[in-house]
């Protein structure tokens, strides 16, 4: 009778384990979406710096009774340039959009806003701690915050028309219903 070596069992066992992990990962609603531990929790205390001539904001503003977006962006970020007109349209509809300018040269950030338009209700600056507290992986990232200051949804990547219709509007409706 032939004896089975443990080395013969190891490769199929590793393959089966990896296949199970991949299958579990694909069962999420959106396998491309990075998870956020902040969904359903109060927005972190936000102590941002000030960008030339613009109003900054803090955590108390995020619990002012209005649904809003908090958008992390930078002038050096190409996808931020792509999403800017879409965020401007949302702001024109009356949705408050708060910006956090992330690890940026202040003069370049102001030039970006002067060129593309400044629709932000308020803008703070951040060299890293605020983004870390919010769990930001990179810019752009946008959060839907309800009137009580609770984070309802997080969207990594640029806000496109498809993202507005498929993800942001449902999250905004959920936030408004709270």
C-alpha positions as a printed NumPy array, in Angstrom:
array([[  0.   ,   0.   ,   0.   ],
       [  1.419,   3.373,  -1.038],
       [  1.872,   5.907,   1.635],
       [  0.652,   9.496,   0.99 ],
       [  3.243,  12.104,   1.76 ],
       [  2.131,  15.293,   3.572],
       [  3.887,  17.234,   0.802],
       [  1.387,  15.797,  -1.691],
       [ -1.566,  17.116,   0.323],
       [ -0.142,  20.598,   0.968],
       [ -0.509,  22.145,  -2.546],
       [ -4.183,  21.158,  -2.978],
       [ -4.936,  22.338,   0.569],
       [ -3.302,  25.734,  -0.083],
       [ -5.186,  26.033,  -3.381],
       [ -8.514,  25.224,  -1.699],
       [ -7.848,  27.781,   1.059],
       [ -6.991,  30.554,  -1.421],
       [-10.002,  29.709,  -3.597],
       [-12.226,  30.002,  -0.513],
       [-10.761,  33.407,   0.379],
       [-11.245,  34.716,  -3.166],
       [-14.821,  33.41 ,  -3.289],
       [-15.607,  35.041,   0.081],
       [-14.142,  38.346,  -1.152],
       [-16.296,  38.297,  -4.283],
       [-19.516,  37.752,  -2.314],
       [-19.477,  41.381,  -1.08 ],
       [-21.941,  43.808,  -2.708],
       [-19.104,  45.619,  -4.471],
       [-15.875,  43.625,  -4.483],
       [-13.921,  46.687,  -5.647],
       [-15.023,  48.813,  -2.697],
       [-12.594,  49.115,   0.177],
       [-14.255,  48.486,   3.54 ],
       [-14.74 ,  51.257,   6.095],
       [-15.054,  50.684,   9.819],
       [-16.703,  54.103,  10.189],
       [-20.008,  53.319,   8.464],
       [-22.756,  53.814,  11.051],
       [-20.444,  55.666,  13.431],
       [-20.065,  59.326,  14.296],
       [-17.675,  61.215,  12.064],
       [-14.263,  61.581,  13.711],
       [-13.415,  64.836,  15.456],
       [-12.101,  66.947,  12.617],
       [ -9.445,  69.547,  13.331],
       [ -8.33 ,  70.804,   9.981],
       [ -6.086,  73.686,   9.069],
       [ -7.26 ,  76.71 ,   7.103],
       [ -6.845,  77.266,   3.368],
       [ -6.221,  80.889,   2.336],
       [ -9.395,  82.936,   2.558],
       [-11.702,  79.944,   3.009],
       [-13.705,  78.886,   6.031],
       [-12.487,  75.724,   7.761],
       [-14.836,  73.39 ,   9.632],
       [-14.881,  71.1  ,  12.631],
       [-16.875,  68.086,  13.798],
       [-19.699,  70.224,  15.235],
       [-20.633,  71.353,  11.705],
       [-21.046,  67.742,  10.642],
       [-23.895,  67.285,  13.144],
       [-25.834,  70.427,  12.176],
       [-28.993,  68.616,  11.064],
       [-28.166,  68.616,   7.332],
       [-27.095,  65.732,   5.134],
       [-23.743,  66.533,   3.551],
       [-20.676,  65.223,   1.757],
       [-17.129,  65.335,   3.057],
       [-14.686,  65.151,   0.157],
       [-10.934,  64.532,   0.536],
       [ -9.088,  65.995,  -2.485],
       [ -5.796,  67.496,  -3.673],
       [ -4.653,  69.662,  -6.579],
       [ -2.058,  67.033,  -7.577],
       [ -4.776,  64.354,  -7.889],
       [ -5.943,  63.781, -11.492],
       [ -9.156,  61.932, -10.475],
       [ -9.989,  64.906,  -8.214],
       [ -9.994,  67.107, -11.31 ],
       [-12.328,  64.609, -13.03 ],
       [-14.835,  64.52 , -10.157],
       [-14.84 ,  68.276,  -9.5  ],
       [-17.65 ,  69.184, -11.967],
       [-19.831,  66.366, -10.628],
       [-19.416,  67.56 ,  -7.051],
       [-20.169,  71.1  ,  -8.257],
       [-23.48 ,  69.866,  -9.708],
       [-24.411,  68.275,  -6.379],
       [-23.565,  71.531,  -4.599],
       [-25.739,  73.445,  -7.1  ],
       [-28.628,  71.136,  -6.137],
       [-28.222,  72.415,  -2.567],
       [-26.15 ,  69.599,  -1.079],
       [-23.482,  71.002,   1.269],
       [-20.041,  69.696,   0.285],
       [-17.201,  70.075,   2.767],
       [-13.673,  69.685,   1.453],
       [-10.516,  68.43 ,   3.074],
       [ -7.465,  69.416,   1.047],
       [ -5.031,  66.55 ,   1.616],
       [ -1.222,  66.912,   1.731],
       [ -1.218,  69.751,  -0.762],
       [  0.668,  72.968,  -1.417],
       [ -1.77 ,  75.714,  -0.332],
       [ -0.982,  77.93 ,  -3.337],
       [ -1.626,  75.047,  -5.739],
       [ -4.871,  74.162,  -3.937],
       [ -6.1  ,  77.762,  -4.249],
       [ -5.078,  77.831,  -7.944],
       [ -7.01 ,  74.571,  -8.489],
       [-10.151,  76.127,  -6.964],
       [ -9.666,  79.414,  -8.837],
       [ -9.422,  77.479, -12.121],
       [-12.235,  74.946, -11.608],
       [-14.497,  76.766,  -9.158],
       [-15.032,  76.674,  -5.423],
       [-18.402,  75.183,  -4.519],
       [-17.297,  73.928,  -1.085],
       [-19.321,  75.074,   1.919],
       [-16.036,  75.047,   3.856],
       [-12.556,  73.653,   3.256],
       [-10.019,  72.457,   5.761],
       [ -6.465,  71.336,   5.141],
       [ -4.824,  68.162,   6.357],
       [ -1.258,  66.87 ,   6.4  ],
       [ -2.398,  63.351,   7.276],
       [ -3.955,  62.985,  10.754],
       [ -7.522,  63.849,   9.714],
       [ -7.423,  61.463,   6.742],
       [ -5.999,  58.742,   8.994],
       [ -8.825,  59.234,  11.51 ],
       [-11.382,  58.986,   8.677],
       [ -9.717,  55.835,   7.289],
       [ -8.837,  57.464,   3.98 ],
       [ -6.71 ,  55.244,   1.73 ],
       [ -6.028,  57.959,  -0.867],
       [ -7.703,  60.827,  -2.656],
       [-10.321,  61.331,  -3.8  ],
       [-12.591,  59.84 ,  -1.181],
       [-16.073,  61.081,  -0.363],
       [-18.254,  60.375,   2.658],
       [-22.011,  60.819,   3.059],
       [-22.767,  62.185,   6.536],
       [-26.289,  62.416,   7.952],
       [-27.622,  65.366,   9.954],
       [-26.524,  63.825,  13.245],
       [-22.922,  63.504,  12.054],
       [-23.063,  59.761,  11.376],
       [-21.18 ,  58.4  ,   8.379],
       [-23.648,  56.616,   6.102],
       [-21.418,  55.728,   3.146],
       [-17.875,  56.005,   1.846],
       [-16.824,  56.166,  -1.753],
       [-13.196,  55.697,  -2.747],
       [-12.307,  57.092,  -6.147],
       [-13.771,  59.884,  -8.224],
       [-17.425,  60.853,  -8.018],
       [-18.678,  60.105, -11.53 ],
       [-22.217,  60.418, -12.879],
       [-22.588,  56.632, -12.557],
       [-21.383,  56.743,  -8.952],
       [-23.837,  59.546,  -8.176],
       [-26.796,  57.582,  -9.519],
       [-25.795,  54.121,  -8.293],
       [-24.178,  54.875,  -4.946],
       [-24.391,  58.451,  -3.722],
       [-28.083,  59.179,  -4.336],
       [-29.224,  56.   ,  -2.509],
       [-26.886,  56.851,   0.395],
       [-28.147,  60.449,   0.441],
       [-31.748,  59.173,   0.537],
       [-30.862,  56.842,   3.411],
       [-29.21 ,  59.703,   5.277],
       [-32.212,  61.976,   4.737],
       [-34.609,  59.284,   6.005],
       [-32.833,  59.036,   9.379]])
